[in-house]
Structure formats: structure tokens, C-alpha cells
């Protein structure tokens, strides 16, 4: 919150705004400060008289070209700072914030010594952007009051106050004991007895504790902003062309009658949304800046460490030489120290510059967040456009190059101790060839990393502040049991899907980047859990051409009277897996076979006719029956069931390798595959037995 304080101070007096008004250039001034810096200008020198007389004085050309006069109906309200005819003779002052301020005009001479002054117009120069403004007949009353800013200042000051003080103590205010809600005054006990006795009309006033009074003050409704042109009317609409709230009389008889207008509440919500979106981008920049400052501070430590290491090496080399070399050693150390100081100075200057910008950015963010909390649509819309522009401008200031170190941490020098003794006075540093640094560790993007069945998809990126060239990445996974890592991908892409992992296993993944200079450190390790059960369908790519698929490849039949083989898409080499096949059609007593097979099993013969398939052929199968297949690769067994009745203890044993679900059938049979099923109870109970 402390960074926001500069946003709440007047550029003229340097104190918190008091009765702030909004200038057409979107900056704010205390009403009293604005009155103090008004400059009186003769009518003959006003922009209007210049235009009427056709004068071509360059000081006012910009007013006609940009149409920035307050007298223009389609006017934005400000113009370029150029001053008036009388301004150069008036010296500028400086406010506590360091901006130029024009003092009030000198008092007119006495009537006896000078002729009556001609009519004068009031002019105002914004002390922040130096735009000159010409006031109309309403004077400062023509500028809207920034009640939104007053509310933010009030909350800020209340938040900083350690204790509420009496408002009637003459010297050292005592701590308040009560607050009168009707008088809106905090009293200590002596002042309450003296100034607010509990009798007469004051007896009906409600006294509350100070803390409760502060809350009630904060929650009290704000005064509704009124139209500057029609002071008795409240703002009800928003003029899109002039970008300001207006009342209904402005629409009927004022200068906004032909302008496009929209509902005040809708535009309030729209501009709040736009400011929030702009703040999101600025918040990301501030976060990057904080990380960048940490990087710079680490660079200071690294430069110091590298300097100590380099000096030690240099001293060791110089001590091995003769006395003449010792004199040269002092010169070389001096150069190293200068390089050291130069690097530190550059980095520290960048830290100082970035810290100032970050403090300003954080202050603007906190101020904008406080503005968003306000519930005054009119007051918000009066400043929302300016705040959105400021947020975008501040975000642009953190553009490319701002968050890049201006200095490296390495000392790119190497001492060559090969020359002979007679060449000692020519001994000097040999400049090392500057090579591109090693890339920074990549960052795994957790929101895009996922697993599906027995495959894992991983995505990564380089750190946002890294500008080092990257030639490729190396992705590594362990074996699912906490074993050694192995390379599974090498290339330039930043996303990779790894298939063929074990089901119900936990894998660790990491990635590193490389270029010509070397390999980066590993990223943080990401732990991935594959699916506990397998979800799969039949595989058209490996099936016999006579197989007919439907129902998203979950249902198969055949157009041949001969048996044809179809495999599942997923292969198993580890774990416990169970799936079922329901008999949808069973005509003329065919002999379908169900089981598992190798990937290169014969596809034009009944399953089990070669040594690459393990299957059951059950003549008692009928339409509507369900065949269950249970593959336990932990025990290396294959078990079958029909309608949840186990068919024998174990059908096959000593299974090892990669197996695919398999079915063989002809045109008289149609089956549907069901996957992702839990282990049946008859096997689960047996597995639980010791």
C-alpha cells in the first residue's frame, strides 16, 4: 500500500488531495491548488480572440489545429503546452513533487496609476503534462469533483491510523472514546462531557465506539455526483463520443444531444472489466520484474564469487614467476578490480532503475485496485479511461529489453603464462572468445501435462526472461519404479507424448535444454500417474481386411465364413488387466475364440492355431453371454470367465512379454468390447488370500 501513496498526492502541494478535481487531461489537482495556479489572460490574447482576428501567432496554432479549447463542443479539453503571451514573463515555481507550477498572476496596479484593465480570461496549466486549459464562465466549477479519489484517500488514511483521536482537543488530541453518528465527530471523555452533554436535543444522538464509527463512516453512502452543466441533475447516461457521464438535460438540450450515449451502469461494468484485464497484464509484468530483481541480486553475488575465484587463480599464476612478474601482477590485479567494479556498477544501476519502476508500477496497481472497489459509477467513469491508458503505458514500459541484464557475471579473461621471461613486460590478458551462455532450465507447464491410459503428454517452455538461443530439448522418464532416467525424446518441439508406459504406475519426468555452449540444468521433476485400468477399443489398422467395425470400434463382426483375427489397440506387459466381450449375435453354432496374442499373430486363422496366441474356444457360448478375460502379468497367468463364472483355475501360465487383447470370429458372430472394468470378485478374493 505504501507504493500507492504517490498516486494520492497533489503534484502542486505534495500533500494528499483535498477536494480534488479532474482536469480534461485526466490529471487531478486540489481545488485550492488549482485556484492558486490560475493565470489571468487578456481577452485580446485568448485563443478565441486569436481565432476571431485570424492571427497566425505560432503559440496558438496548435489550439486551432487540434481543437483543444474548452469552448469547442467536440473538444477533448486540453492542448499542447506552449504557454500564453504573458507566461514567459512569469517565472515558474516547483512543487514538492518537482513539477513546474505557474504562480497566480501579479495583482493589478492601482486605479490611479493605470487605466482600467481589459476583460481577462482564466487559464490553467496542468503541472504534470503541461497542457494549457482555458476556463469558461463557470471557472473551476466546470471541472468535475473526483469523489472516487477522495474515497480511496479516506480509506488509505484510515488504514494507516493507529488509533482514532479526539477531534475537539486543542493541543495533543487524546484517544477517542466514542463517536456521534449524527454529528460525525470523535470525542474523548472530557470533550464529550463538555461539548456533547447527554441532555436536550443531543440526548437523542447515538454514540458508538470509535471502531464501529470508523466502519459506519466507511460504509456510509457516497454523495452522488451531479452534472457540471446542470448541477441539480444526477448523471444517468454515458456519452461515448465525449467519454464522460451526462444527465438527461444534456441529452435534450445540451451539446450531447446528437452524440451516441449508453447506459451508465453498463459502461461502468465494461470499463471496470477493461481496467481489470489491463491490470492482469501489468500484474504479470510486475511479477516478472520481481523475478528479474532476484536474478540481478544473484548476479551481484555471482560476480563477487567469480571475482574472488579469478583473483585467486591470477595470484597463483603470478607467484610462480620471478620478481619482475610480481610488479606486473599488481597491474593485472588492478585491471581485474576495475572490471569487477564496472560490472557491479552496471548491475547495481540497473537494480536501482528497475526498483524505482517496479515501485511506481506497484503503486499504480494498488491505486487501480482501490478504484475498482468503489461503487460510484459516475466517479469511476470519469477516471477509468485515463487509468486504462496509464496501465497500458506502464505495461509497455516493461517491454523487451527492459528485463534483460546489461552485464554478464563471467570474467572473460584468461592469463597466458607461456611467454618467456624476457617477454614478461609484454604479458597481458588474452581476451577470451565470447560464447553464447548455456540455456536456462526449461519450465514444465503443469496445466498442459497429463496422462491417458498408458501414455503421458508433457509440455514445457523456456523462462519468460531468458533470451539465450536454444537448439533443442531432451526429455527423460524413469522406469515407473523409481529407477534410472532414460531419454525418450530429443528435438526442437516443446510438447511430446510418450506411449507404451505401464498401467497403474508412477513415472518421474524431467527436461533440459541444449545449445552449442552446453546443456542446461534439469527442470523440476514432474510426477505422473498412469491410469489404474485400461480403456481401449479394437484396432482397425492391424485387423484382417474382412473384419467389420462399428460403435466407435468397440463392436466387430466379419464378412467371411472363415475365422478372422482382430486385436485391441493397447498392449500389456505389466500389471493386472480385465476386460469383457458380450455376444451380440451367435448364429449356426460358430466357434469364436477369446484371449491374448502377440502383435504378429496370424490374422486369417482361428486364434490359438499358432504359438503366438493364448485363447479359449467355448462351444457353450450363446447370444447374450459375456466372456471375461483376466490377464495377470504379475503372476504371469491368463484366466477366463463366462457370465461371471470362472472357467477352471488358470487357463495359461508363465506368460511373459507384450500381449494384446484378441478375438477371432466369422460372419455368424458379433461381439462388443467392454473395458475399464475392475477385477472380478472371484479373483480379487483369491488375490487377497496369503
XYZ file of C-alpha atoms in Angstrom:
690
model
C 0.000 0.000 0.000
C 2.913 2.384 0.624
C 3.804 2.483 -3.083
C 0.317 3.824 -3.822
C 0.860 6.951 -1.708
C 2.397 8.922 -4.604
C -0.814 8.342 -6.583
C -2.785 10.047 -3.811
C -0.708 13.239 -3.515
C -1.277 16.529 -5.318
C 1.583 17.441 -7.721
C 1.375 21.079 -6.573
C 1.286 20.951 -2.779
C 2.726 17.457 -2.335
C 0.055 16.554 0.236
C -2.926 14.250 -0.022
C -5.572 15.611 -2.390
C -8.178 17.843 -0.761
C -11.385 18.311 -2.748
C -9.685 17.019 -5.932
C -10.992 17.999 -9.358
C -10.435 16.166 -12.642
C -8.809 18.201 -15.409
C -9.682 17.451 -19.051
C -6.230 15.858 -19.422
C -7.338 13.268 -16.782
C -4.901 14.511 -14.126
C -6.074 15.654 -10.689
C -5.498 18.791 -8.625
C -6.645 20.047 -5.247
C -9.291 22.671 -5.828
C -7.314 25.168 -3.743
C -4.106 24.385 -5.651
C -5.875 24.831 -8.971
C -7.135 28.229 -7.787
C -3.596 29.215 -6.779
C -2.011 28.462 -10.165
C -4.664 30.155 -12.313
C -3.227 32.705 -14.739
C -5.346 35.663 -15.927
C -5.050 36.359 -19.672
C -6.439 39.453 -21.511
C -9.308 38.773 -23.887
C -7.205 40.093 -26.740
C -4.727 37.251 -26.130
C -7.194 34.431 -25.563
C -7.389 31.619 -28.092
C -10.899 32.679 -29.046
C -9.883 36.247 -29.892
C -6.921 34.919 -31.825
C -9.178 32.786 -33.962
C -11.653 35.634 -34.422
C -8.978 38.066 -35.589
C -7.297 35.498 -37.848
C -3.935 35.915 -36.077
C -1.250 33.463 -37.112
C 0.781 33.552 -33.918
C 2.509 30.197 -33.616
C 1.829 29.914 -29.873
C -1.837 29.288 -30.609
C -1.705 27.454 -33.911
C -1.884 24.139 -32.098
C -5.167 25.163 -30.484
C -6.870 25.597 -33.841
C -5.296 22.526 -35.368
C -6.062 20.162 -32.507
C -9.347 21.841 -31.486
C -8.419 21.527 -27.857
C -10.191 24.600 -26.449
C -12.744 24.190 -23.714
C -15.099 26.300 -25.823
C -15.282 23.626 -28.538
C -18.190 21.219 -28.143
C -16.321 18.235 -29.623
C -13.236 19.036 -27.616
C -11.042 16.734 -25.547
C -10.286 19.585 -23.151
C -6.551 20.105 -23.405
C -3.808 21.195 -25.770
C -0.044 21.026 -26.110
C 1.916 23.021 -23.589
C 3.011 26.216 -25.231
C 2.195 28.924 -22.732
C 0.430 32.218 -23.259
C 1.713 35.612 -24.257
C 2.075 36.633 -20.660
C 3.567 33.353 -19.441
C 7.222 33.890 -20.431
C 7.470 36.937 -18.180
C 6.287 34.954 -15.170
C 8.884 32.725 -13.508
C 7.970 29.084 -12.841
C 7.869 27.555 -9.401
C 8.450 23.933 -8.406
C 6.042 21.873 -6.340
C 7.235 19.371 -3.680
C 6.949 16.689 -6.370
C 9.355 18.514 -8.682
C 6.878 19.616 -11.380
C 6.665 23.157 -12.778
C 3.826 25.272 -11.431
C 2.712 28.665 -12.679
C 2.090 31.104 -9.806
C -1.019 33.273 -9.682
C -0.916 36.422 -11.755
C 0.516 39.564 -10.153
C -2.085 41.909 -8.600
C -3.262 44.706 -10.928
C -1.822 48.225 -10.439
C -3.835 50.811 -8.510
C -6.585 52.530 -10.440
C -4.932 55.938 -10.038
C -1.662 54.773 -11.628
C -3.007 52.677 -14.528
C -6.039 52.582 -16.777
C -8.772 50.033 -16.053
C -7.620 46.547 -17.116
C -9.305 44.966 -20.100
C -11.527 41.870 -19.572
C -9.437 38.810 -18.737
C -9.870 35.060 -19.140
C -8.638 32.484 -16.607
C -6.089 29.948 -17.865
C -4.702 26.875 -16.129
C -1.607 24.820 -16.961
C -1.563 21.189 -15.784
C 1.608 20.797 -13.679
C 2.055 17.179 -14.787
C 1.571 17.139 -18.567
C 1.928 20.962 -19.044
C -1.242 21.141 -21.143
C -2.808 24.604 -21.137
C -6.537 24.993 -20.434
C -8.842 27.973 -20.903
C -11.686 28.120 -18.379
C -15.194 29.128 -19.389
C -17.545 31.351 -17.399
C -18.042 28.646 -14.752
C -14.378 28.684 -13.778
C -13.173 25.768 -11.693
C -16.779 24.701 -11.142
C -16.703 23.418 -14.714
C -14.324 20.620 -13.669
C -15.944 17.528 -12.079
C -15.135 16.587 -8.486
C -13.173 13.322 -8.127
C -15.136 11.760 -5.298
C -13.720 8.347 -6.151
C -10.207 9.568 -5.348
C -11.463 11.104 -2.101
C -12.855 7.725 -1.081
C -9.574 5.973 -1.795
C -7.626 8.584 0.201
C -10.073 8.291 3.078
C -9.640 4.505 3.246
C -5.886 4.795 2.914
C -5.594 7.294 5.776
C -7.949 5.302 7.973
C -5.919 2.167 7.353
C -2.708 3.930 8.415
C -4.143 5.478 11.573
C -3.027 3.508 14.638
C -5.749 4.901 16.892
C -8.665 7.263 16.462
C -8.095 10.622 18.122
C -10.499 13.168 19.523
C -11.352 15.862 17.008
C -12.022 18.615 19.568
C -8.883 18.533 21.725
C -6.997 21.794 21.261
C -3.378 20.670 21.807
C -2.413 16.987 21.993
C -5.515 15.037 20.883
C -6.443 12.242 23.250
C -7.633 8.846 22.128
C -11.309 8.933 21.165
C -13.777 7.178 23.452
C -16.972 7.485 21.383
C -18.272 8.738 18.066
C -21.579 10.515 17.499
C -23.222 9.174 14.368
C -25.349 12.306 13.929
C -22.517 14.805 14.475
C -19.965 12.569 12.727
C -17.353 13.610 15.332
C -14.979 11.561 17.527
C -14.894 12.616 21.233
C -12.632 11.819 24.140
C -14.414 11.590 27.522
C -13.655 15.185 28.686
C -14.677 16.710 25.338
C -17.835 14.615 25.229
C -18.931 15.867 28.656
C -18.064 19.452 27.733
C -19.309 19.631 24.112
C -21.850 16.837 23.814
C -23.821 16.577 27.085
C -26.489 13.851 27.220
C -29.379 16.284 27.544
C -31.589 18.474 25.427
C -31.560 17.812 21.660
C -28.215 15.953 21.985
C -29.790 13.297 24.171
C -31.283 11.623 21.096
C -27.914 11.314 19.355
C -26.466 7.818 19.095
C -22.953 7.349 20.497
C -20.971 4.310 19.316
C -17.424 3.006 19.960
C -14.734 4.576 17.726
C -14.033 1.369 15.786
C -17.733 0.963 14.966
C -17.869 4.613 13.983
C -14.987 4.149 11.565
C -16.828 1.238 9.921
C -20.069 3.193 9.682
C -18.164 6.096 8.113
C -16.626 3.784 5.564
C -19.953 2.159 4.749
C -21.883 5.429 4.544
C -23.180 6.062 1.025
C -21.160 8.373 -1.152
C -22.652 11.551 -2.424
C -23.974 11.045 -5.912
C -22.051 13.052 -8.486
C -24.047 15.729 -10.243
C -23.704 17.123 -13.741
C -21.259 20.024 -14.048
C -23.521 21.754 -16.596
C -26.800 21.100 -14.707
C -25.914 20.999 -11.025
C -29.353 19.813 -9.902
C -29.274 16.733 -12.130
C -27.533 13.423 -11.458
C -25.538 11.584 -14.100
C -27.727 8.978 -15.779
C -26.053 8.146 -19.131
C -22.570 7.964 -20.652
C -21.587 9.897 -23.792
C -19.421 7.613 -25.942
C -18.060 10.444 -28.112
C -17.051 12.741 -25.230
C -16.205 9.825 -22.896
C -17.947 11.387 -19.910
C -21.118 10.837 -17.821
C -24.053 13.108 -18.690
C -27.534 13.864 -17.370
C -30.825 13.746 -19.261
C -30.876 17.538 -19.766
C -27.521 17.284 -21.561
C -29.169 14.854 -23.961
C -32.233 17.027 -24.523
C -30.784 20.498 -24.761
C -27.023 20.361 -24.267
C -24.070 19.666 -26.503
C -24.532 15.895 -26.208
C -27.962 15.841 -27.856
C -26.613 14.391 -31.127
C -23.980 12.134 -29.553
C -24.159 8.385 -29.026
C -24.983 7.542 -25.405
C -25.157 4.310 -23.446
C -26.404 3.225 -20.048
C -24.222 4.431 -17.187
C -24.270 1.078 -15.361
C -23.367 -0.924 -18.465
C -20.429 1.331 -19.322
C -19.329 1.255 -15.675
C -19.145 -2.536 -15.754
C -17.464 -2.501 -19.182
C -14.735 -0.081 -18.119
C -14.222 -1.953 -14.851
C -13.725 -5.117 -16.880
C -11.289 -3.367 -19.229
C -9.293 -1.989 -16.309
C -9.200 -5.408 -14.651
C -7.950 -7.008 -17.871
C -5.302 -4.338 -18.271
C -4.238 -4.896 -14.650
C -3.787 -8.604 -15.333
C -1.169 -7.841 -17.965
C 0.538 -5.301 -15.746
C 0.480 -7.743 -12.830
C 2.338 -10.294 -14.954
C 4.929 -7.652 -15.817
C 5.339 -6.771 -12.140
C 5.787 -10.434 -11.269
C 8.429 -10.788 -13.981
C 10.134 -7.648 -12.704
C 10.302 -9.056 -9.181
C 11.854 -12.255 -10.526
C 14.225 -10.152 -12.584
C 15.326 -8.215 -9.496
C 16.071 -11.503 -7.748
C 18.122 -12.533 -10.769
C 20.071 -9.267 -10.683
C 20.783 -9.600 -6.962
C 22.009 -13.133 -7.552
C 24.226 -11.767 -10.300
C 25.851 -9.406 -7.792
C 26.699 -12.357 -5.555
C 27.888 -14.416 -8.524
C 30.100 -11.577 -9.782
C 31.667 -11.282 -6.336
C 32.267 -15.021 -6.129
C 33.692 -15.155 -9.650
C 35.907 -12.195 -8.849
C 37.360 -13.914 -5.782
C 37.944 -17.114 -7.736
C 39.569 -15.277 -10.624
C 41.822 -13.267 -8.340
C 42.994 -16.421 -6.574
C 43.857 -18.037 -9.887
C 45.686 -14.940 -11.034
C 47.705 -14.703 -7.827
C 48.661 -18.394 -8.068
C 49.986 -17.917 -11.598
C 51.857 -14.707 -10.792
C 53.505 -16.125 -7.653
C 55.190 -18.803 -9.784
C 57.025 -16.192 -11.828
C 60.145 -14.189 -10.957
C 60.290 -10.859 -9.091
C 59.736 -8.903 -12.307
C 56.463 -10.748 -12.757
C 55.288 -9.611 -9.302
C 55.434 -5.982 -10.421
C 53.332 -6.890 -13.448
C 50.945 -8.799 -11.187
C 49.878 -5.628 -9.418
C 48.923 -4.069 -12.743
C 46.881 -7.102 -13.781
C 45.033 -7.212 -10.460
C 44.179 -3.557 -10.881
C 42.542 -4.329 -14.213
C 40.550 -7.184 -12.730
C 39.306 -4.964 -9.913
C 38.265 -2.295 -12.389
C 36.354 -4.874 -14.377
C 34.789 -6.096 -11.131
C 33.679 -2.604 -10.122
C 32.413 -1.869 -13.603
C 30.239 -4.973 -13.642
C 28.886 -4.262 -10.155
C 28.155 -0.655 -11.037
C 26.243 -1.610 -14.178
C 24.172 -4.263 -12.383
C 23.506 -2.074 -9.331
C 22.452 0.825 -11.531
C 20.047 -1.497 -13.312
C 18.725 -2.766 -9.954
C 18.109 0.796 -8.796
C 16.376 1.757 -12.038
C 14.199 -1.363 -12.066
C 13.307 -0.956 -8.365
C 12.022 2.572 -8.955
C 9.942 1.464 -11.944
C 8.573 -1.525 -10.024
C 7.591 0.692 -7.073
C 5.759 3.034 -9.434
C 4.081 0.090 -11.153
C 3.024 -1.467 -7.843
C 1.666 1.864 -6.636
C -0.382 2.273 -9.799
C -1.705 -1.290 -9.455
C -2.773 -0.779 -5.849
C -4.396 2.511 -6.709
C -6.308 0.923 -9.597
C -7.455 -1.936 -7.356
C -8.765 0.553 -4.827
C -10.535 2.455 -7.606
C -12.215 -0.777 -8.765
C -13.584 -1.288 -5.242
C -15.519 1.976 -5.448
C -19.237 1.765 -6.132
C -19.652 5.177 -7.732
C -20.180 4.526 -11.477
C -20.024 8.180 -12.400
C -16.858 8.856 -10.492
C -15.254 5.690 -11.834
C -16.056 6.503 -15.456
C -14.575 9.967 -15.048
C -11.122 8.465 -14.498
C -11.340 4.957 -15.969
C -10.134 5.881 -19.470
C -7.097 7.663 -18.099
C -6.274 4.802 -15.748
C -6.579 2.234 -18.542
C -4.228 4.301 -20.698
C -1.768 4.626 -17.821
C -1.859 0.905 -17.157
C -1.183 0.142 -20.839
C 1.581 2.743 -20.988
C 3.199 1.358 -17.838
C 2.977 -2.162 -19.226
C 4.635 -1.028 -22.457
C 7.498 0.429 -20.403
C 8.330 -3.117 -19.312
C 8.872 -4.072 -22.922
C 11.501 -6.273 -24.454
C 14.999 -5.395 -23.282
C 13.931 -3.729 -20.036
C 14.116 -7.017 -18.143
C 17.386 -8.190 -19.694
C 20.660 -7.984 -17.726
C 23.053 -5.421 -19.142
C 26.101 -7.284 -17.848
C 27.237 -10.906 -17.624
C 28.629 -12.447 -14.434
C 31.671 -14.048 -16.043
C 35.137 -12.535 -16.328
C 36.023 -13.308 -19.911
C 39.772 -13.085 -19.372
C 42.495 -15.700 -19.409
C 46.078 -15.362 -18.269
C 48.649 -16.794 -20.706
C 51.809 -17.753 -18.749
C 53.649 -19.362 -21.686
C 55.838 -16.449 -22.863
C 59.500 -16.442 -21.886
C 60.967 -14.389 -19.071
C 62.382 -11.685 -21.360
C 58.818 -11.035 -22.610
C 57.424 -10.524 -19.130
C 56.839 -6.808 -19.623
C 54.599 -7.622 -22.603
C 52.484 -10.017 -20.566
C 48.759 -9.119 -20.779
C 45.344 -10.649 -20.623
C 44.164 -12.575 -23.644
C 40.529 -11.814 -24.371
C 38.513 -14.996 -24.462
C 36.074 -15.541 -27.272
C 32.641 -14.615 -26.073
C 30.333 -17.593 -26.467
C 26.622 -17.788 -26.013
C 25.692 -18.851 -22.477
C 24.135 -22.160 -21.580
C 20.307 -22.089 -21.684
C 18.288 -21.726 -18.505
C 16.397 -24.791 -17.230
C 13.046 -25.236 -19.020
C 9.784 -24.930 -17.087
C 7.287 -27.802 -17.246
C 3.780 -26.427 -17.889
C 1.708 -28.315 -15.343
C -1.632 -27.238 -16.796
C -0.801 -28.939 -20.128
C 0.860 -32.113 -18.783
C -1.474 -35.106 -18.463
C -1.781 -38.877 -18.774
C -4.253 -41.024 -20.713
C -4.329 -44.795 -20.281
C -0.668 -45.806 -20.537
C 0.564 -42.664 -22.339
C 1.831 -39.350 -20.970
C 1.837 -35.917 -22.636
C 4.345 -33.346 -21.398
C 4.747 -29.683 -22.340
C 7.454 -27.201 -21.382
C 8.760 -23.725 -22.177
C 11.772 -21.516 -21.568
C 11.649 -18.983 -18.691
C 9.975 -15.709 -19.790
C 13.098 -13.621 -19.103
C 15.509 -15.945 -20.913
C 16.976 -14.634 -24.171
C 19.552 -17.401 -24.724
C 19.267 -19.312 -28.001
C 18.029 -22.902 -27.567
C 18.724 -25.570 -30.205
C 16.675 -28.404 -28.721
C 15.386 -30.263 -25.676
C 15.957 -33.653 -24.053
C 13.033 -35.313 -22.255
C 13.770 -38.080 -19.749
C 11.495 -40.531 -17.877
C 12.306 -43.147 -15.259
C 11.108 -46.773 -15.429
C 7.994 -46.248 -13.308
C 9.608 -47.852 -10.263
C 11.916 -45.034 -9.215
C 14.794 -46.383 -11.294
C 17.222 -44.617 -13.590
C 16.079 -41.979 -16.072
C 16.259 -42.657 -19.797
C 15.945 -40.351 -22.798
C 12.567 -40.643 -24.536
C 12.711 -37.559 -26.791
C 15.359 -35.294 -28.333
C 14.247 -32.445 -30.610
C 13.114 -28.853 -31.007
C 9.439 -29.324 -30.107
C 8.160 -28.219 -26.699
C 5.498 -30.937 -26.378
C 5.839 -34.723 -26.501
C 3.536 -37.712 -25.972
C 5.141 -40.910 -24.697
C 3.179 -44.129 -25.376
C 3.639 -47.681 -24.111
C 4.002 -46.890 -20.410
C 2.885 -49.312 -17.718
C -0.619 -49.001 -16.326
C -1.113 -48.013 -12.687
C 2.471 -46.785 -12.397
C 4.117 -43.586 -11.184
C 6.641 -42.006 -13.545
C 9.015 -39.107 -12.955
C 9.755 -36.769 -15.883
C 12.301 -34.010 -16.394
C 13.581 -31.980 -19.334
C 16.701 -29.978 -20.168
C 17.681 -27.626 -22.993
C 20.877 -27.523 -25.006
C 22.771 -25.338 -27.487
C 26.310 -25.146 -28.834
C 27.641 -23.945 -25.475
C 26.333 -26.869 -23.484
C 23.354 -28.371 -21.705
C 21.166 -26.567 -19.181
C 20.362 -27.936 -15.723
C 17.306 -30.133 -15.452
C 13.876 -28.684 -14.915
C 11.935 -29.503 -11.784
C 10.856 -33.157 -11.731
C 7.194 -33.829 -12.517
C 5.463 -36.964 -11.174
C 2.825 -38.584 -13.411
C 0.372 -41.366 -12.570
C -0.853 -43.607 -15.395
C -4.379 -44.981 -15.418
C -5.265 -47.768 -12.993
C -7.457 -49.513 -15.576
C -7.156 -49.668 -19.359
C -9.638 -48.055 -21.725
C -9.228 -49.241 -25.313
C -11.037 -50.365 -28.470
C -10.339 -52.728 -31.365
C -7.560 -51.716 -33.758
C -8.613 -51.410 -37.439
C -5.027 -50.849 -38.601
C -3.810 -54.314 -37.545
C -7.030 -56.295 -38.155
C -7.800 -58.579 -41.091
C -9.470 -56.860 -44.026
C -12.656 -58.953 -43.583
C -13.350 -57.545 -40.098
C -16.253 -55.039 -39.932
C -16.104 -52.306 -37.227
C -18.895 -50.233 -35.652
C -19.809 -48.447 -32.423
C -16.520 -46.457 -32.332
C -14.527 -49.657 -32.985
C -15.982 -51.349 -29.900
C -18.206 -53.771 -31.870
C -16.855 -56.175 -34.540
C -18.112 -58.871 -36.876
C -16.847 -60.402 -40.134
C -17.998 -60.718 -43.748
C -16.303 -64.119 -44.226
C -17.285 -67.638 -43.215
C -13.650 -68.220 -42.191
C -12.311 -67.095 -38.846
C -10.507 -63.743 -38.826
C -8.476 -62.148 -36.012
C -8.785 -58.630 -34.587
C -6.569 -57.154 -31.825
C -7.070 -54.421 -29.238
C -5.259 -51.097 -29.579
C -3.451 -51.358 -26.222
C -0.713 -53.834 -25.359
C 0.113 -55.011 -21.824
C 3.461 -56.021 -20.359
C 2.907 -55.337 -16.659
C 0.080 -55.280 -14.115
C -3.387 -56.791 -13.735
C -5.978 -56.171 -16.513
C -9.559 -57.314 -17.076
C -11.994 -56.798 -19.959
C -15.229 -58.405 -21.174
C -16.824 -59.249 -24.536
C -20.589 -59.525 -24.876
C -22.059 -61.817 -27.585
C -24.480 -59.689 -29.622
C -25.149 -62.305 -32.357
C -24.475 -66.032 -32.404
C -25.862 -67.998 -35.428
C -25.306 -71.601 -36.638
C -23.030 -72.581 -33.735
C -19.748 -70.956 -34.748
C -16.531 -71.235 -32.704
C -15.317 -67.751 -31.722
C -12.085 -67.560 -29.706
C -11.167 -65.023 -26.996
C -7.798 -64.349 -25.397
C -4.498 -62.537 -25.969
C -1.927 -62.581 -28.741
C 1.359 -61.154 -29.963
C 1.270 -58.270 -32.416
C 2.392 -60.581 -35.301
C -0.206 -63.335 -34.751
C -1.810 -64.881 -37.852
C -4.873 -62.856 -38.809
C -6.536 -65.352 -41.204
C -6.847 -68.364 -38.873
C -8.609 -69.179 -35.628
C -6.957 -67.672 -32.578
C -4.627 -70.228 -30.971
C -3.678 -72.085 -34.153
C -0.097 -70.777 -33.889
C 2.291 -70.245 -30.966
C 1.577 -66.505 -30.776
C -1.890 -66.612 -29.222
C -3.462 -67.879 -25.990
C -7.241 -68.231 -26.205
C -10.374 -70.076 -25.096
C -12.914 -71.590 -27.523
C -16.122 -72.423 -25.692
C -18.873 -74.222 -27.610
C -21.454 -73.472 -24.925
C -21.495 -69.727 -25.671
C -24.904 -68.317 -26.698
C -26.316 -64.960 -27.664
C -26.253 -62.536 -24.715
C -23.402 -64.301 -22.932
C -20.452 -62.337 -21.504
C -16.884 -63.624 -21.740
C -14.376 -62.202 -19.248
C -10.616 -62.180 -19.864
C -8.250 -61.578 -16.929
C -4.549 -61.086 -17.677
C -2.334 -61.065 -14.573
C 1.214 -60.265 -15.659
C 2.364 -60.050 -12.051
C 1.673 -63.790 -11.688
C 2.045 -64.334 -15.460
C -1.351 -66.079 -15.763
C -4.424 -65.871 -18.029
C -7.908 -66.680 -16.649
C -11.356 -66.734 -18.313
C -14.934 -66.461 -17.089
C -18.352 -66.817 -18.740
C -21.252 -64.897 -17.229
C -19.034 -64.188 -14.161
C -18.313 -67.925 -13.609
C -14.606 -68.735 -13.669
C -13.694 -71.359 -16.273
C -11.210 -73.517 -14.415
C -8.487 -72.267 -12.035
C -5.943 -70.907 -14.557
C -6.035 -71.312 -18.323
C -2.419 -70.372 -19.118
C 0.719 -69.811 -17.054
C 4.274 -68.461 -17.495
C 3.197 -65.599 -19.773
C 5.930 -63.036 -20.377
C 6.283 -60.186 -22.849
C 3.853 -57.850 -24.598
C 0.278 -59.070 -25.123
C -2.716 -57.574 -26.956
C -6.397 -58.423 -26.358
C -7.523 -60.647 -29.273
C -10.705 -62.181 -30.773
C -11.246 -64.481 -33.759
C -14.729 -64.808 -35.332
C -16.647 -65.250 -38.599
C -19.778 -63.730 -40.080
C -22.064 -65.672 -37.722
C -20.771 -63.839 -34.640
C -20.838 -60.228 -33.478
C -19.201 -59.135 -30.190
C -18.875 -55.846 -28.270
C -15.841 -54.939 -26.156
C -16.169 -53.508 -22.602
C -13.046 -52.040 -20.948
C -12.045 -50.030 -17.883
C -13.550 -52.687 -15.599
C -12.451 -53.627 -12.070
C -11.088 -57.069 -11.264
C -13.954 -59.559 -10.678
C -14.707 -60.596 -7.120
C -13.716 -64.245 -7.541
C -10.176 -63.209 -8.477
C -9.918 -60.283 -6.069
C -10.777 -62.538 -3.107
C -8.232 -65.122 -4.231
C -5.546 -62.422 -4.583
C -6.221 -61.277 -1.031
C -5.504 -64.773 0.377
C -1.956 -65.282 1.741
